[in-house]
Structures are given as C-alpha cells and as structure tokens.
mmCIF file of C-alpha atoms in Angstrom:
data_model
loop_
_atom_site.group_PDB
_atom_site.id
_atom_site.type_symbol
_atom_site.label_atom_id
_atom_site.label_comp_id
_atom_site.label_asym_id
_atom_site.label_seq_id
_atom_site.Cartn_x
_atom_site.Cartn_y
_atom_site.Cartn_z
ATOM 1 C CA MET H 1 -4.607 -80.282 -0.566
ATOM 2 C CA ILE H 2 -4.509 -78.588 -4.048
ATOM 3 C CA ASN H 3 -7.265 -77.484 -6.180
ATOM 4 C CA LEU H 4 -7.072 -79.623 -9.318
ATOM 5 C CA GLU H 5 -9.245 -77.474 -11.529
ATOM 6 C CA ALA H 6 -7.316 -74.396 -10.499
ATOM 7 C CA VAL H 7 -3.980 -75.832 -11.386
ATOM 8 C CA LYS H 8 -5.412 -77.015 -14.768
ATOM 9 C CA LEU H 9 -7.016 -73.668 -15.502
ATOM 10 C CA ARG H 10 -3.750 -71.782 -14.653
ATOM 11 C CA THR H 11 -1.567 -74.147 -16.810
ATOM 12 C CA LEU H 12 -3.949 -73.972 -19.692
ATOM 13 C CA ALA H 13 -3.513 -70.233 -19.609
ATOM 14 C CA ASN H 14 0.212 -70.958 -19.406
ATOM 15 C CA LYS H 15 0.450 -69.422 -15.851
ATOM 16 C CA PRO H 16 2.491 -70.852 -13.008
ATOM 17 C CA THR H 17 1.033 -72.221 -9.951
ATOM 18 C CA LEU H 18 1.916 -70.872 -6.561
ATOM 19 C CA TYR H 19 2.476 -73.027 -3.511
ATOM 20 C CA LYS H 20 3.718 -71.116 -0.394
ATOM 21 C CA ASN H 21 6.447 -68.831 -1.770
ATOM 22 C CA LEU H 22 7.383 -71.338 -4.608
ATOM 23 C CA THR H 23 6.357 -70.552 -8.159
ATOM 24 C CA ILE H 24 5.880 -73.657 -10.325
ATOM 25 C CA ALA H 25 5.678 -72.809 -13.996
ATOM 26 C CA PRO H 26 4.793 -75.336 -16.564
ATOM 27 C CA LYS H 27 7.274 -76.516 -19.108
ATOM 28 C CA THR H 28 7.105 -75.434 -22.615
ATOM 29 C CA LEU H 29 7.917 -77.665 -25.648
ATOM 30 C CA ASN H 30 10.956 -75.510 -26.048
ATOM 31 C CA SER H 31 12.286 -76.367 -22.784
ATOM 32 C CA ILE H 32 11.400 -80.009 -23.134
ATOM 33 C CA ILE H 33 13.268 -80.182 -26.301
ATOM 34 C CA ASP H 34 16.352 -78.375 -24.899
ATOM 35 C CA MET H 35 16.271 -80.952 -22.087
ATOM 36 C CA GLY H 36 15.695 -83.798 -24.564
ATOM 37 C CA TYR H 37 12.398 -85.522 -24.756
ATOM 38 C CA GLU H 38 13.558 -88.933 -23.548
ATOM 39 C CA GLU H 39 15.251 -87.126 -20.480
ATOM 40 C CA TYR H 40 12.125 -85.257 -19.935
ATOM 41 C CA ASN H 41 10.115 -88.303 -19.812
ATOM 42 C CA HIS H 42 12.798 -90.104 -17.593
ATOM 43 C CA LYS H 43 12.459 -87.136 -15.080
ATOM 44 C CA LEU H 44 8.726 -87.185 -15.093
ATOM 45 C CA TYR H 45 8.767 -90.921 -14.473
ATOM 46 C CA ILE H 46 10.926 -90.392 -11.329
ATOM 47 C CA VAL H 47 8.702 -87.568 -10.109
ATOM 48 C CA ASN H 48 5.690 -89.784 -10.407
ATOM 49 C CA LEU H 49 7.174 -92.563 -8.360
ATOM 50 C CA ALA H 50 5.301 -93.454 -5.260
ATOM 51 C CA VAL H 51 6.391 -95.148 -2.041
ATOM 52 C CA GLU H 52 4.350 -98.222 -3.032
ATOM 53 C CA ASN H 53 6.272 -98.424 -6.281
ATOM 54 C CA LEU H 54 9.566 -99.074 -4.438
ATOM 55 C CA LEU H 55 8.224 -101.478 -1.741
ATOM 56 C CA PRO H 56 8.806 -105.312 -2.116
ATOM 57 C CA PRO H 57 5.453 -106.811 -3.274
ATOM 58 C CA SER H 58 4.940 -108.484 0.137
ATOM 59 C CA GLU H 59 4.830 -104.927 1.718
ATOM 60 C CA GLU H 60 2.745 -103.312 -0.951
ATOM 61 C CA ALA H 61 -0.593 -103.766 0.849
ATOM 62 C CA VAL H 62 0.895 -102.405 4.049
ATOM 63 C CA LYS H 63 -0.104 -98.817 4.868
ATOM 64 C CA VAL H 64 3.112 -96.811 4.843
ATOM 65 C CA ASP H 65 3.588 -93.711 7.195
ATOM 66 C CA PHE H 66 6.771 -92.372 5.699
ATOM 67 C CA SER H 67 7.395 -90.145 2.662
ATOM 68 C CA MET H 68 9.338 -90.849 -0.608
ATOM 69 C CA ILE H 69 12.196 -88.665 0.608
ATOM 70 C CA GLU H 70 12.510 -90.638 3.849
ATOM 71 C CA LEU H 71 12.454 -94.051 1.925
ATOM 72 C CA LEU H 72 15.273 -92.818 -0.456
ATOM 73 C CA MET H 73 17.283 -91.542 2.448
ATOM 74 C CA GLU H 74 17.365 -94.968 3.779
ATOM 75 C CA ALA H 75 17.982 -96.501 0.278
ATOM 76 C CA ASP H 76 20.919 -94.943 -1.457
ATOM 77 C CA SER H 77 22.264 -91.348 -2.134
ATOM 78 C CA ASP H 78 22.178 -91.837 -6.009
ATOM 79 C CA SER H 79 18.440 -92.445 -5.920
ATOM 80 C CA LEU H 80 17.878 -89.505 -3.606
ATOM 81 C CA VAL H 81 19.954 -87.266 -5.762
ATOM 82 C CA ALA H 82 18.089 -88.346 -8.957
ATOM 83 C CA TYR H 83 14.738 -87.698 -7.445
ATOM 84 C CA LEU H 84 15.641 -84.276 -6.211
ATOM 85 C CA SER H 85 17.198 -83.472 -9.448
ATOM 86 C CA ALA H 86 14.024 -84.401 -11.353
ATOM 87 C CA ILE H 87 11.998 -82.052 -9.037
ATOM 88 C CA SER H 88 14.438 -79.449 -9.354
ATOM 89 C CA PHE H 89 14.133 -79.376 -13.322
ATOM 90 C CA PHE H 90 10.345 -78.936 -13.021
ATOM 91 C CA ILE H 91 10.456 -76.204 -10.579
ATOM 92 C CA ASP H 92 13.635 -74.358 -11.790
ATOM 93 C CA GLU H 93 14.953 -74.180 -8.264
ATOM 94 C CA GLU H 94 18.033 -75.643 -6.457
ATOM 95 C CA ILE H 95 16.802 -78.181 -3.857
ATOM 96 C CA GLY H 96 18.563 -80.043 -1.220
ATOM 97 C CA LEU H 97 18.254 -81.414 2.300
ATOM 98 C CA SER H 98 18.287 -79.079 5.285
ATOM 99 C CA PRO H 99 21.445 -79.339 7.668
ATOM 100 C CA ASP H 100 19.198 -81.126 10.217
ATOM 101 C CA MET H 101 18.058 -83.769 7.494
ATOM 102 C CA GLU H 102 14.522 -83.224 8.606
ATOM 103 C CA SER H 103 13.223 -81.031 5.789
ATOM 104 C CA LEU H 104 14.028 -79.761 2.093
ATOM 105 C CA VAL H 105 15.386 -76.370 1.273
ATOM 106 C CA ILE H 106 14.038 -75.100 -2.019
ATOM 107 C CA GLY H 107 15.495 -71.730 -2.940
ATOM 108 C CA LYS H 108 15.689 -70.225 0.438
ATOM 109 C CA GLU H 109 12.564 -71.644 2.083
ATOM 110 C CA LYS H 110 12.143 -75.020 3.930
ATOM 111 C CA PHE H 111 9.512 -77.582 2.930
ATOM 112 C CA SER H 112 8.527 -80.589 4.984
ATOM 113 C CA PHE H 113 8.786 -83.966 3.259
ATOM 114 C CA GLU H 114 4.877 -84.135 3.131
ATOM 115 C CA GLU H 115 4.876 -80.763 1.373
ATOM 116 C CA VAL H 116 7.071 -82.130 -1.349
ATOM 117 C CA ASP H 117 4.032 -84.450 -2.289
ATOM 118 C CA VAL H 118 1.876 -81.346 -3.048
ATOM 119 C CA ILE H 119 4.857 -80.055 -5.148
ATOM 120 C CA THR H 120 5.098 -83.311 -7.257
ATOM 121 C CA ASN H 121 1.284 -83.488 -7.703
ATOM 122 C CA ILE H 122 1.322 -79.923 -9.236
ATOM 123 C CA ILE H 123 4.023 -81.118 -11.483
ATOM 124 C CA LYS H 124 2.089 -84.274 -12.502
ATOM 125 C CA ILE H 125 -1.034 -82.103 -13.389
ATOM 126 C CA GLN H 126 1.171 -79.697 -15.468
ATOM 127 C CA ASN H 127 2.560 -82.641 -17.382
ATOM 128 C CA CYS H 128 -0.634 -84.640 -17.832
ATOM 129 C CA VAL H 129 0.216 -87.548 -15.660
ATOM 130 C CA VAL H 130 -2.835 -89.760 -15.019
ATOM 131 C CA SER H 131 -2.870 -92.089 -12.181
ATOM 132 C CA LYS H 132 -5.417 -94.080 -10.287
ATOM 133 C CA ASP H 133 -5.780 -91.503 -7.557
ATOM 134 C CA ASP H 134 -5.069 -88.425 -9.706
ATOM 135 C CA ASP H 135 -7.521 -86.081 -7.972
ATOM 136 C CA ASN H 136 -10.041 -85.894 -5.300
ATOM 137 C CA PHE H 137 -13.074 -86.138 -7.658
ATOM 138 C CA ASN H 138 -16.127 -87.141 -5.832
ATOM 139 C CA PRO H 139 -18.935 -87.925 -8.403
ATOM 140 C CA LEU H 140 -22.366 -86.833 -7.285
ATOM 141 C CA ASN H 141 -24.246 -89.593 -9.155
ATOM 142 C CA GLU H 142 -23.553 -92.728 -11.187
ATOM 143 C CA ASN H 143 -23.613 -91.003 -14.434
ATOM 144 C CA ALA H 144 -20.993 -88.450 -13.339
ATOM 145 C CA LYS H 145 -18.816 -91.372 -12.143
ATOM 146 C CA LYS H 146 -19.142 -93.146 -15.606
ATOM 147 C CA LEU H 147 -18.229 -89.834 -17.346
ATOM 148 C CA ARG H 148 -15.182 -89.371 -15.254
ATOM 149 C CA GLU H 149 -14.083 -92.990 -15.860
ATOM 150 C CA LYS H 150 -14.450 -92.440 -19.659
ATOM 151 C CA MET H 151 -12.339 -89.307 -19.358
ATOM 152 C CA LEU H 152 -9.581 -90.877 -17.416
ATOM 153 C CA ALA H 153 -9.535 -93.790 -19.907
ATOM 154 C CA ARG H 154 -9.147 -91.572 -22.918
ATOM 155 C CA GLN H 155 -6.319 -89.544 -21.212
ATOM 156 C CA ARG H 156 -4.522 -92.803 -20.450
ATOM 157 C CA LYS H 157 -4.977 -93.900 -24.109
ATOM 158 C CA LEU H 158 -3.577 -90.710 -25.340
ATOM 159 C CA ARG H 159 -0.564 -90.712 -23.005
ATOM 160 C CA GLN H 160 0.103 -94.407 -23.941
ATOM 161 C CA LEU H 161 0.004 -93.317 -27.559
ATOM 162 C CA LYS H 162 2.582 -90.463 -26.956
ATOM 163 C CA GLU H 163 4.949 -92.693 -24.908
ATOM 164 C CA ASP H 164 4.984 -95.928 -26.839
ATOM 165 C CA ASP H 165 7.816 -95.787 -29.214
ATOM 166 C CA ASN H 166 8.240 -99.549 -29.715
ATOM 167 C CA GLY H 167 5.879 -100.203 -32.516
ATOM 168 C CA ASP H 168 6.686 -99.888 -36.169
ATOM 169 C CA ASN H 169 3.728 -97.549 -36.746
ATOM 170 C CA SER H 170 3.879 -95.546 -33.494
ATOM 171 C CA LEU H 171 4.132 -91.804 -33.577
ATOM 172 C CA SER H 172 7.176 -89.980 -32.137
ATOM 173 C CA PHE H 173 7.035 -86.599 -30.281
ATOM 174 C CA LEU H 174 8.053 -84.995 -33.500
ATOM 175 C CA ASP H 175 5.194 -86.714 -35.524
ATOM 176 C CA LEU H 176 2.597 -85.507 -32.952
ATOM 177 C CA ILE H 177 3.844 -81.926 -32.994
ATOM 178 C CA SER H 178 3.676 -82.016 -36.893
ATOM 179 C CA VAL H 179 0.270 -83.575 -36.853
ATOM 180 C CA LEU H 180 -1.033 -80.797 -34.477
ATOM 181 C CA CYS H 181 0.516 -78.018 -36.584
ATOM 182 C CA SER H 182 -1.027 -79.386 -39.804
ATOM 183 C CA ASN H 183 -4.628 -79.659 -38.183
ATOM 184 C CA ALA H 184 -4.997 -77.197 -35.387
ATOM 185 C CA ASN H 185 -6.427 -73.633 -36.041
ATOM 186 C CA GLY H 186 -3.762 -71.049 -35.224
ATOM 187 C CA ILE H 187 -1.120 -73.352 -34.098
ATOM 188 C CA ASN H 188 2.045 -73.677 -36.630
ATOM 189 C CA LEU H 189 5.590 -74.494 -36.441
ATOM 190 C CA LEU H 190 6.337 -70.803 -35.506
ATOM 191 C CA ASN H 191 4.489 -70.903 -32.377
ATOM 192 C CA VAL H 192 3.813 -74.524 -31.232
ATOM 193 C CA PHE H 193 7.016 -74.660 -29.255
ATOM 194 C CA ASP H 194 5.812 -71.897 -26.935
ATOM 195 C CA LEU H 195 2.836 -74.130 -25.755
ATOM 196 C CA ASN H 196 3.389 -75.899 -22.477
ATOM 197 C CA PHE H 197 2.834 -79.641 -22.456
ATOM 198 C CA PHE H 198 -0.549 -79.409 -20.932
ATOM 199 C CA GLN H 199 -1.632 -77.033 -23.582
ATOM 200 C CA PHE H 200 -0.352 -79.170 -26.290
ATOM 201 C CA ASN H 201 -1.996 -82.189 -24.762
ATOM 202 C CA ASP H 202 -5.311 -80.287 -24.489
ATOM 203 C CA GLN H 203 -5.214 -78.992 -28.131
ATOM 204 C CA PHE H 204 -4.147 -82.498 -29.455
ATOM 205 C CA ASN H 205 -7.124 -84.080 -27.742
ATOM 206 C CA ARG H 206 -9.464 -81.416 -28.976
ATOM 207 C CA MET H 207 -8.232 -81.908 -32.518
ATOM 208 C CA LYS H 208 -8.875 -85.587 -32.196
ATOM 209 C CA LEU H 209 -12.377 -85.073 -31.019
ATOM 210 C CA LEU H 210 -12.955 -82.612 -33.908
ATOM 211 C CA ASP H 211 -11.452 -85.018 -36.530
ATOM 212 C CA GLU H 212 -13.390 -88.033 -35.121
ATOM 213 C CA TYR H 213 -16.593 -85.974 -35.307
ATOM 214 C CA GLU H 214 -16.134 -84.870 -38.811
ATOM 215 C CA VAL H 215 -15.340 -88.413 -40.003
ATOM 216 C CA ASN H 216 -18.486 -89.883 -38.147
ATOM 217 C CA ILE H 217 -20.691 -87.203 -39.709
ATOM 218 C CA GLN H 218 -19.422 -87.991 -43.217
ATOM 219 C CA ALA H 219 -19.893 -91.628 -42.589
ATOM 220 C CA LEU H 220 -23.488 -91.122 -41.670
ATOM 221 C CA LEU H 221 -24.073 -89.037 -44.560
ATOM 222 C CA HIS H 222 -22.811 -91.813 -46.937
ATOM 223 C CA GLY H 223 -25.193 -94.233 -45.270
ATOM 224 C CA ALA H 224 -23.281 -95.858 -42.540
ATOM 225 C CA ASP H 225 -25.215 -97.590 -39.752
ATOM 226 C CA SER H 226 -25.808 -95.003 -36.883
ATOM 227 C CA LYS H 227 -25.798 -97.917 -34.545
ATOM 228 C CA ASN H 228 -22.246 -98.575 -35.234
ATOM 229 C CA ILE H 229 -21.125 -95.011 -34.680
ATOM 230 C CA LYS H 230 -20.713 -93.135 -31.432
ATOM 231 C CA LEU H 231 -21.256 -89.563 -32.449
ATOM 232 C CA LYS H 232 -19.467 -87.356 -29.823
ATOM 233 C CA HIS H 233 -19.629 -83.518 -30.615
ATOM 234 C CA TRP H 234 -16.224 -81.897 -30.367
ATOM 235 C CA ILE H 235 -17.855 -79.073 -28.189
ATOM 236 C CA SER H 236 -17.761 -81.273 -25.166
ATOM 237 C CA LYS H 237 -16.114 -81.539 -21.834
ATOM 238 C CA GLY H 238 -12.334 -81.641 -22.315
ATOM 239 C CA GLU H 239 -10.015 -84.189 -20.913
#
C-alpha cells in the first residue's frame, strides 16, 4: 500500500518517490516532448491497463487472482514487451523477466508481479491518471464524500479536455502550455518545460480556479443573479 498524499506531495515538489531500492522520478514536460506527447499518452494508457480491461465481457465480473504480467505472459510476447517498455520509460530503468519467469528484474533487483502494481500506481499518481479506485480515501462523513466526488469529477473533466483532440475547438498540449504561461504567476516559456506533468496539471487547475473566481466576482459586481453563480474561492483544496 502506498501513501497517496505522500506521493503527491513529493511529486509537487518535483522529488522522486522511493519504492524499495527503486527511485521513480516524475517526468518533466521536457522529457515528455522529447518522447513525443502522443507516444507519452500511449505509454501512459498501457501502464493504466488493468486485468479487467483485457478480459472478455463475460469474465469481467469474475474476481481474478492473477496479475497483469501473468495475463500478458499467457497472451503474446509483443503485448508483454509493450507493457514492460511502457513501465521502463516512466521509471528510467531496464526491466525484464527473471530467468525463472516468476518475477521481474528492474535494474539489479527482483520485484514480484504484485509489486509491479505498486510501481504502476505511483506512475499513475505522478501523471494525474484518475480511475474509479484511484486511492484508498475513506470519507469520515457524507459531506467529505461529496467533496471528494466533486474533486474527482473536476480531475476527470480536465484530463478529458487535455486528451480530447477530435473537436475543432479542442486545445492541444501546445495550447495548454501557452495558456498557462500567459496566465500563471512566475511560469513562462523559459521555465515551464522544467515542470513535471503533475506540477503542470496542478498549476493549470489553480489558474482555472482563479480565473473562474475573478470572472464570477465581476459578474456579481455588474448585477448578475447570485443564485446562478457558484462562487468558489481560488484559495481552496487543490485537485
């Protein structure tokens, strides 16, 4: 089990997360651009795959007791290579099967197939992947539960905005970077590419909150009906 908030805090500070003897550093925008944004998204998609995604519909409800690695080993070698290659990109380490085919060798250390799930979860947190079971958050009351649901909904909406490139009016990754540089305090084209993706996502969210707050304040000052405006202060819990 990983500490979700600890991983987030370290990533926000642009520090790596340590798991056993493995150092998992967040990817910067520079490294993403060097890889290619489409290829980055493709590898992130592969890392985010779950066993349930690859099972036939009739077996989705069946509780599985095998790992993604074991499933891919039974499938085909190309899929396994693609999965390991995607993980390797995010952890900057060579990765392969052990000689006995019962564990993975990352660098010089062995990891069980189950431990790979911990590694991929860290990668997903660092790269703002939101899933239905993205953490072990246990709300203390109904209000906390509703707040958490709203936070996750905003995260999914923002990620959909960033990934949706089919519409005529959609924003590309280039557009999002340019927007942030034009509006965020202290972030410009000379330093934005040193941000990791988590930092970029966090600052983009905060910029949106500030912009929405200012727009709503101006609307109220000009006589807009307060019942139609949800005023959320930008100094609020981050996403």
